[in-house]
Tab-separated table of C-alpha atoms in Angstrom:
chain	number	residue	atom	x	y	z
A	1	MET	CA	85.411	124.197	152.618
A	2	ASP	CA	85.662	121.111	150.398
A	3	ASP	CA	88.926	119.331	151.176
A	4	THR	CA	88.482	116.279	148.952
A	5	TYR	CA	91.550	117.209	146.890
A	6	GLY	CA	93.643	117.422	150.055
A	7	GLN	CA	92.407	113.988	151.110
A	8	PHE	CA	93.231	112.610	147.673
A	9	LEU	CA	96.739	114.055	147.917
A	10	ASP	CA	97.223	112.502	151.366
A	11	TYR	CA	96.108	109.143	149.983
A	12	LEU	CA	98.617	109.351	147.127
A	13	LYS	CA	101.469	110.314	149.448
A	14	LYS	CA	100.752	107.311	151.668
A	15	ASN	CA	100.233	104.840	148.831
A	16	SER	CA	102.329	106.099	145.905
A	17	SER	CA	105.010	103.420	146.287
A	18	LYS	CA	102.446	100.629	146.354
A	19	ILE	CA	100.583	102.061	143.359
A	20	ARG	CA	103.779	102.557	141.366
A	21	SER	CA	105.021	99.024	142.080
A	22	SER	CA	101.732	97.641	140.741
A	23	MET	CA	102.164	99.581	137.494
A	24	ILE	CA	105.861	99.209	136.717
A	25	LEU	CA	108.734	97.011	137.894
A	26	ASP	CA	111.340	98.886	139.904
A	27	GLU	CA	114.709	99.238	138.140
A	28	SER	CA	116.613	97.666	141.034
A	29	SER	CA	114.177	94.883	141.942
A	30	ASP	CA	115.311	91.262	141.974
A	31	LEU	CA	112.163	90.284	140.128
A	32	ARG	CA	113.001	92.601	137.248
A	33	LYS	CA	116.506	91.134	137.015
A	34	ARG	CA	115.058	87.604	136.864
A	35	LEU	CA	112.502	88.431	134.175
A	36	GLU	CA	114.593	90.682	131.908
A	37	PRO	CA	116.714	87.995	130.172
A	38	MET	CA	113.640	85.924	129.233
A	39	PHE	CA	111.710	88.997	128.126
A	40	HIS	CA	114.453	90.273	125.818
A	41	GLU	CA	114.699	86.852	124.188
A	42	MET	CA	111.016	87.256	123.308
A	43	TYR	CA	111.054	90.928	122.276
A	44	HIS	CA	111.696	91.868	118.665
A	45	HIS	CA	112.142	94.859	116.360
A	46	PRO	CA	109.177	95.640	114.094
A	47	PRO	CA	109.683	93.998	110.686
A	48	PRO	CA	110.223	96.136	107.576
A	49	TYR	CA	106.896	96.799	105.906
A	50	SER	CA	105.701	98.543	102.771
A	51	PHE	CA	101.988	99.219	102.844
A	52	LYS	CA	99.936	98.049	99.898
A	53	PRO	CA	96.230	98.586	99.184
A	54	LEU	CA	94.214	96.259	101.405
A	55	LYS	CA	90.565	95.564	102.106
A	56	VAL	CA	90.396	96.053	105.881
A	57	ALA	CA	87.118	95.565	107.757
A	58	ALA	CA	86.918	97.123	111.225
A	59	THR	CA	84.131	96.619	113.767
A	60	ASP	CA	83.151	98.532	116.903
A	61	SER	CA	79.993	99.215	118.910
A	62	SER	CA	78.303	101.838	121.068
A	63	GLU	CA	75.584	101.770	123.707
A	64	PHE	CA	73.046	103.929	125.494
A	65	ILE	CA	71.204	102.837	128.644
A	66	ARG	CA	68.566	104.690	130.637
A	67	GLU	CA	66.565	103.465	133.603
A	68	LEU	CA	62.854	104.258	133.374
A	69	TYR	CA	60.791	105.116	136.412
A	70	ASN	CA	59.265	101.616	136.472
A	71	GLY	CA	62.722	100.132	136.988
A	72	LYS	CA	63.083	98.740	133.484
A	73	LYS	CA	66.076	99.760	131.354
A	74	ILE	CA	66.006	100.945	127.791
A	75	PHE	CA	68.927	99.591	125.787
A	76	LEU	CA	70.142	100.984	122.470
A	77	ILE	CA	73.146	99.099	121.137
A	78	ARG	CA	74.566	99.331	117.661
A	79	SER	CA	77.644	98.015	115.929
A	80	PHE	CA	79.180	99.040	112.622
A	81	THR	CA	81.510	97.032	110.444
A	82	LYS	CA	83.204	99.442	108.070
A	83	MET	CA	85.269	98.589	104.999
A	84	GLY	CA	86.141	101.421	102.646
A	85	ASN	CA	82.953	103.402	102.052
A	86	ARG	CA	80.608	100.557	102.988
A	87	VAL	CA	79.060	99.987	106.415
A	88	TRP	CA	77.217	96.947	107.738
A	89	ASN	CA	75.309	97.453	110.996
A	90	HIS	CA	73.499	95.504	113.654
A	91	PHE	CA	71.118	97.213	116.085
A	92	ILE	CA	69.598	96.009	119.366
A	93	SER	CA	66.790	97.899	121.135
A	94	GLU	CA	65.146	96.549	124.260
A	95	VAL	CA	63.067	97.732	127.228
A	96	ILE	CA	63.594	95.004	129.831
A	97	ASP	CA	64.247	94.200	133.479
A	98	VAL	CA	67.923	93.600	134.207
A	99	ASP	CA	69.398	92.835	137.619
A	100	ARG	CA	71.613	95.744	138.696
A	101	GLU	CA	74.409	93.355	139.650
A	102	VAL	CA	74.741	92.067	136.075
A	103	LEU	CA	73.935	95.272	134.164
A	104	ARG	CA	77.494	96.213	133.222
A	105	ASN	CA	78.583	92.721	132.122
A	106	PHE	CA	75.294	92.130	130.313
A	107	THR	CA	75.749	95.363	128.359
A	108	ILE	CA	79.268	94.356	127.343
A	109	LEU	CA	77.971	90.965	126.175
A	110	LEU	CA	75.255	92.595	124.061
A	111	MET	CA	77.781	94.964	122.478
A	112	GLU	CA	80.181	92.138	121.649
A	113	HIS	CA	77.342	90.010	120.278
A	114	SER	CA	76.222	92.870	118.060
A	115	GLU	CA	79.800	93.228	116.773
A	116	HIS	CA	79.935	89.535	115.881
A	117	LEU	CA	76.662	89.813	113.966
A	118	SER	CA	77.601	92.915	111.981
A	119	THR	CA	80.934	91.297	111.067
A	120	LEU	CA	79.152	88.158	109.875
A	121	LYS	CA	76.773	90.300	107.844
A	122	MET	CA	79.768	91.881	106.093
A	123	MET	CA	81.310	88.443	105.448
A	124	GLY	CA	78.084	87.360	103.759
A	125	GLU	CA	78.619	90.043	101.116
A	126	ASP	CA	82.373	90.601	100.811
A	127	ARG	CA	85.783	89.172	101.603
A	128	PRO	CA	88.311	91.451	103.355
A	129	ASP	CA	92.051	90.847	103.615
A	130	TYR	CA	91.911	91.469	107.385
A	131	ILE	CA	89.134	91.755	109.970
A	132	LEU	CA	89.755	93.964	113.013
A	133	LEU	CA	87.654	94.052	116.197
A	134	ASP	CA	88.189	96.194	119.259
A	135	GLY	CA	88.793	94.083	122.368
A	136	SER	CA	90.061	90.634	123.264
A	137	LEU	CA	89.061	87.316	121.717
A	138	VAL	CA	90.561	85.432	124.677
A	139	GLY	CA	88.378	87.501	127.019
A	140	ARG	CA	85.271	86.789	124.962
A	141	MET	CA	85.900	83.067	124.884
A	142	ARG	CA	86.443	83.026	128.644
A	143	HIS	CA	83.054	84.516	129.506
A	144	ARG	CA	81.119	82.260	131.841
A	145	ASN	CA	78.472	80.175	130.174
A	146	GLN	CA	75.731	80.797	132.731
A	147	ARG	CA	72.173	82.081	133.002
A	148	ILE	CA	71.747	85.840	133.043
A	149	LYS	CA	69.367	87.767	135.282
A	150	ALA	CA	67.881	89.730	132.376
A	151	GLU	CA	64.313	89.547	131.067
A	152	ASN	CA	64.098	87.367	127.918
A	153	TYR	CA	67.887	86.901	127.947
A	154	GLU	CA	68.254	84.227	130.614
A	155	ASP	CA	69.797	81.754	128.135
A	156	PHE	CA	71.551	84.373	126.027
A	157	MET	CA	75.039	82.905	126.514
A	158	GLU	CA	74.167	79.948	124.270
A	159	GLU	CA	73.372	82.317	121.411
A	160	TYR	CA	76.425	84.458	122.221
A	161	PHE	CA	78.855	81.534	121.975
A	162	GLU	CA	77.162	80.052	118.910
A	163	THR	CA	77.550	83.361	117.061
A	164	LEU	CA	81.147	83.834	118.188
A	165	SER	CA	81.880	80.257	117.092
A	166	LYS	CA	80.346	80.918	113.685
A	167	LEU	CA	82.465	84.058	113.243
A	168	VAL	CA	85.724	82.359	114.206
A	169	GLU	CA	85.106	79.228	112.136
A	170	SER	CA	84.019	81.290	109.105
A	171	CYS	CA	87.290	83.210	109.213
A	172	ILE	CA	89.299	79.989	109.534
A	173	ASN	CA	87.457	78.329	106.648
A	174	ARG	CA	87.853	81.367	104.389
A	175	ASN	CA	91.467	82.017	105.424
A	176	ILE	CA	90.762	85.560	106.645
A	177	PRO	CA	92.952	86.750	109.558
A	178	LEU	CA	90.666	87.654	112.471
A	179	ILE	CA	92.463	90.216	114.634
A	180	PHE	CA	91.371	91.574	118.016
A	181	VAL	CA	93.089	94.765	119.213
A	182	ALA	CA	92.874	95.683	122.930
A	183	LYS	CA	94.136	98.978	124.331
A	184	SER	CA	93.722	97.791	127.905
A	185	SER	CA	94.230	94.258	129.085
A	186	GLU	CA	94.290	92.027	132.146
A	187	SER	CA	96.021	89.253	130.192
A	188	ARG	CA	98.590	87.164	132.068
A	189	ILE	CA	99.544	84.741	129.287
A	190	LEU	CA	102.968	86.294	128.609
A	191	ARG	CA	103.590	86.634	132.346
A	192	ASP	CA	102.862	82.961	132.972
A	193	PHE	CA	105.064	81.914	130.038
A	194	ILE	CA	108.050	83.963	131.232
A	195	ILE	CA	107.641	83.171	134.934
A	196	LYS	CA	107.618	79.442	134.188
A	197	LYS	CA	111.100	79.872	132.681
A	198	ALA	CA	112.390	82.334	135.274
A	199	PHE	CA	111.111	80.389	138.309
A	200	PRO	CA	111.128	76.699	137.375
A	201	GLY	CA	109.383	74.930	140.216
A	202	GLY	CA	109.531	78.090	142.317
A	203	GLU	CA	106.824	79.673	144.453
A	204	VAL	CA	105.496	82.805	142.700
A	205	ASN	CA	102.164	83.475	144.378
A	206	HIS	CA	103.194	87.095	145.025
A	207	LEU	CA	103.269	87.677	141.249
A	208	MET	CA	99.737	86.527	140.515
A	209	THR	CA	98.304	90.056	140.262
A	210	MET	CA	100.908	91.284	137.757
A	211	THR	CA	99.669	91.592	134.176
A	212	ASP	CA	101.406	91.224	130.823
A	213	HIS	CA	101.189	94.964	130.261
A	214	VAL	CA	103.178	95.653	133.429
A	215	ILE	CA	105.996	93.443	132.132
A	216	VAL	CA	105.993	94.914	128.611
A	217	ARG	CA	105.723	98.515	129.817
A	218	SER	CA	108.524	97.976	132.340
A	219	LEU	CA	111.049	96.021	130.294
A	220	SER	CA	110.687	97.300	126.726
A	221	LYS	CA	113.492	99.737	125.899
A	222	ARG	CA	112.454	100.324	122.308
A	223	VAL	CA	109.527	99.960	119.932
A	224	GLY	CA	108.855	96.291	119.279
A	225	PHE	CA	106.616	93.275	119.817
A	226	THR	CA	106.639	90.152	121.958
A	227	SER	CA	106.847	86.658	120.517
A	228	PRO	CA	103.335	85.418	119.662
A	229	ILE	CA	102.259	82.658	122.044
A	230	LYS	CA	99.795	80.092	120.757
A	231	ILE	CA	97.173	78.936	123.208
A	232	SER	CA	94.239	76.578	122.760
A	233	LEU	CA	90.859	77.555	124.151
A	234	GLY	CA	87.684	75.527	124.221
A	235	ASN	CA	84.918	77.249	122.298
A	236	SER	CA	81.791	77.102	124.451
A	237	GLY	CA	79.657	77.595	121.359
A	238	SER	CA	80.829	74.395	119.724
A	239	LYS	CA	78.697	71.339	120.428
A	240	ALA	CA	81.766	69.122	120.378
A	241	GLY	CA	83.737	71.414	122.669
A	242	LYS	CA	86.096	72.158	119.790
A	243	LYS	CA	89.263	74.029	120.651
A	244	ILE	CA	90.551	77.052	118.758
A	245	GLY	CA	94.193	78.002	118.312
A	246	ILE	CA	94.881	81.678	119.044
A	247	ALA	CA	98.149	83.593	118.775
A	248	THR	CA	98.340	86.307	121.420
A	249	PHE	CA	101.073	88.927	121.836
A	250	HIS	CA	101.746	92.590	122.544
A	251	ILE	CA	103.086	95.408	120.412
A	252	MET	CA	104.798	98.489	121.819
A	253	PRO	CA	104.406	101.070	119.052
A	254	HIS	CA	105.683	104.050	121.075
A	255	LEU	CA	107.725	104.140	124.281
A	256	ARG	CA	105.442	106.769	125.834
A	257	ASP	CA	102.329	104.731	125.079
A	258	VAL	CA	100.881	101.613	126.677
A	259	PRO	CA	101.255	98.186	125.045
A	260	ILE	CA	98.544	96.963	122.697
A	261	LYS	CA	97.363	93.364	123.098
A	262	ILE	CA	96.704	91.411	119.924
A	263	ASP	CA	94.739	88.151	119.569
A	264	ILE	CA	94.786	86.518	116.117
A	265	VAL	CA	93.018	83.504	114.629
A	266	LEU	CA	94.595	81.901	111.528
A	267	PRO	CA	94.031	78.513	109.847
A	268	GLU	CA	97.645	77.457	110.402
A	269	LEU	CA	97.180	77.793	114.177
A	270	GLN	CA	94.538	75.070	114.293
A	271	ASN	CA	96.936	72.112	114.564
A	272	ASP	CA	98.144	70.374	117.758
A	273	LEU	CA	95.600	72.204	119.879
A	274	HIS	CA	96.136	70.218	123.080
A	275	GLN	CA	99.753	71.243	123.530
A	276	GLU	CA	101.066	73.604	126.185
A	277	PRO	CA	101.352	77.291	125.183
A	278	GLU	CA	104.174	77.677	122.663
A	279	ILE	CA	105.899	80.411	120.692
A	280	VAL	CA	104.810	80.628	117.045
A	281	HIS	CA	105.978	82.775	114.150
A	282	LEU	CA	103.536	84.927	112.204
A	283	GLN	CA	104.073	86.428	108.773
A	284	SER	CA	106.066	89.674	108.947
A	285	ASP	CA	103.456	91.398	106.761
A	286	LEU	CA	100.820	90.747	109.407
A	287	ILE	CA	102.999	92.221	112.178
A	288	GLY	CA	104.043	95.139	109.959
A	289	PHE	CA	100.401	95.870	109.130
A	290	LEU	CA	99.578	96.303	112.822
A	291	PHE	CA	102.472	98.710	113.388
A	292	TRP	CA	101.555	100.651	110.246
A	293	GLY	CA	97.984	101.082	111.530
A	294	TYR	CA	99.189	102.818	114.712
A	295	SER	CA	98.885	106.593	114.449
A	296	GLY	CA	99.827	108.111	117.790
A	297	LEU	CA	98.938	108.168	121.464
A	298	LYS	CA	95.216	108.697	120.817
A	299	ILE	CA	94.809	106.510	117.731
A	300	HIS	CA	96.006	102.972	118.345
A	301	ASN	CA	94.611	101.725	115.044
A	302	ILE	CA	93.431	103.965	112.191
A	303	TRP	CA	90.694	101.594	110.994
A	304	LEU	CA	89.226	100.990	114.453
A	305	ALA	CA	89.425	104.709	115.251
A	306	GLU	CA	87.458	105.517	112.110
A	307	VAL	CA	84.644	103.076	112.824
A	308	ASP	CA	84.613	104.156	116.487
A	309	ARG	CA	83.912	107.763	115.442
A	310	SER	CA	81.089	106.616	113.181
A	311	VAL	CA	79.322	104.247	115.565
A	312	LYS	CA	79.264	106.372	118.726
A	313	PHE	CA	75.948	107.695	119.930
A	314	ASN	CA	76.085	111.420	120.685
A	315	HIS	CA	73.993	113.384	123.164
A	316	ARG	CA	71.987	115.283	120.554
A	317	GLU	CA	71.203	112.138	118.590
A	318	ILE	CA	70.002	110.371	121.732
A	319	GLU	CA	67.911	113.184	123.219
A	320	ASP	CA	66.528	114.806	120.058
A	321	LEU	CA	65.901	111.673	118.036
A	322	TYR	CA	65.758	108.386	119.926
A	323	MET	CA	64.288	109.535	123.237
A	324	LYS	CA	61.793	111.983	121.717
A	325	THR	CA	60.675	109.223	119.359
A	326	PHE	CA	60.356	106.884	122.364
A	327	GLU	CA	58.080	109.360	124.152
A	328	ARG	CA	55.989	110.021	121.054
A	329	GLU	CA	55.444	106.364	120.154
A	330	VAL	CA	54.898	105.088	123.704
A	331	GLY	CA	52.797	108.108	124.681
A	332	ILE	CA	54.454	108.616	128.077
A	333	GLU	CA	56.756	111.455	129.048
A	334	PHE	CA	59.269	110.500	131.676
A	335	TYR	CA	62.040	113.079	131.538
A	336	GLU	CA	63.281	113.922	134.980
A	337	THR	CA	66.560	114.751	136.686
A	338	ARG	CA	66.923	111.191	137.899
A	339	GLY	CA	66.549	109.841	134.375
A	340	GLU	CA	69.113	112.302	133.022
A	341	ARG	CA	71.614	111.253	135.675
A	342	ARG	CA	71.195	107.601	134.849
A	343	ALA	CA	71.844	108.054	131.150
A	344	ARG	CA	75.184	106.666	130.108
A	345	ILE	CA	76.955	106.561	126.788
A	346	ARG	CA	80.021	104.348	126.497
A	347	ILE	CA	83.066	106.263	125.328
């Protein structure tokens, strides 16, 4: 008899305290008491906001990967930038060798790159009031600039950073807020900012695994947002090593939900870029817009949710259109159980 569930239950019983402490700060912990005063100084009510008609562009991507019997991988990656009834797309199709160790990260890089290109395509034809992308700008700028073990893509990171740089600088020059919305996050920027105040000169190595989301989820008692913190990051795509000012913060739109991390690029953030991280104030309309776009536990942003539904590959589309066309044009049938198992569509 299969007893895997019983083993899972035993594991949880032995480790539940450790798991819980990594996800939320205990009510009675000394650490919580030290962090709470600083957190509440930086946590604010949502501003009043009356929605007005806006041109909002939202970008997301989808991918399909299958390993062929010769070891090569077929990649189908597409991104849509949607604004109103118009859609701008960018599509990548490749059959290449990719080292298994870098496959996941390489796929993420291709998806992000495709998103940057479809957004730039939209900007070449129109000017939105806001641009929304799913994910983290800070995370994208902190990718390692190194060679990739992927056929024909060894030096891809140069192109990746050049395109990201072009997107960011275009938004700054045209005064278009560029907003990245992340539902999950490993950010520790807020944590570091608060800990520096709570433990001046103190030893806090035991806190290094705690993320911003743990702090916000633990200490927020009401719907609200954290003070935006401006940081300066070197843009690897800029020949001069130019830094970019980014405001990063978290909104808590519902107490039963998880925090949402926001990274924003604005022209007014591009001054004094060599300073330490500092609190900045953003226009209340911008904050109110982000709260207004939240629509429940499954829809963190209505514009990103809409483009996500449009861009996703579905099983029938992949099998009945793309893969049958692949077989017909290449002239080789390769369907097999192993191939079916190795198909993956990002959700």
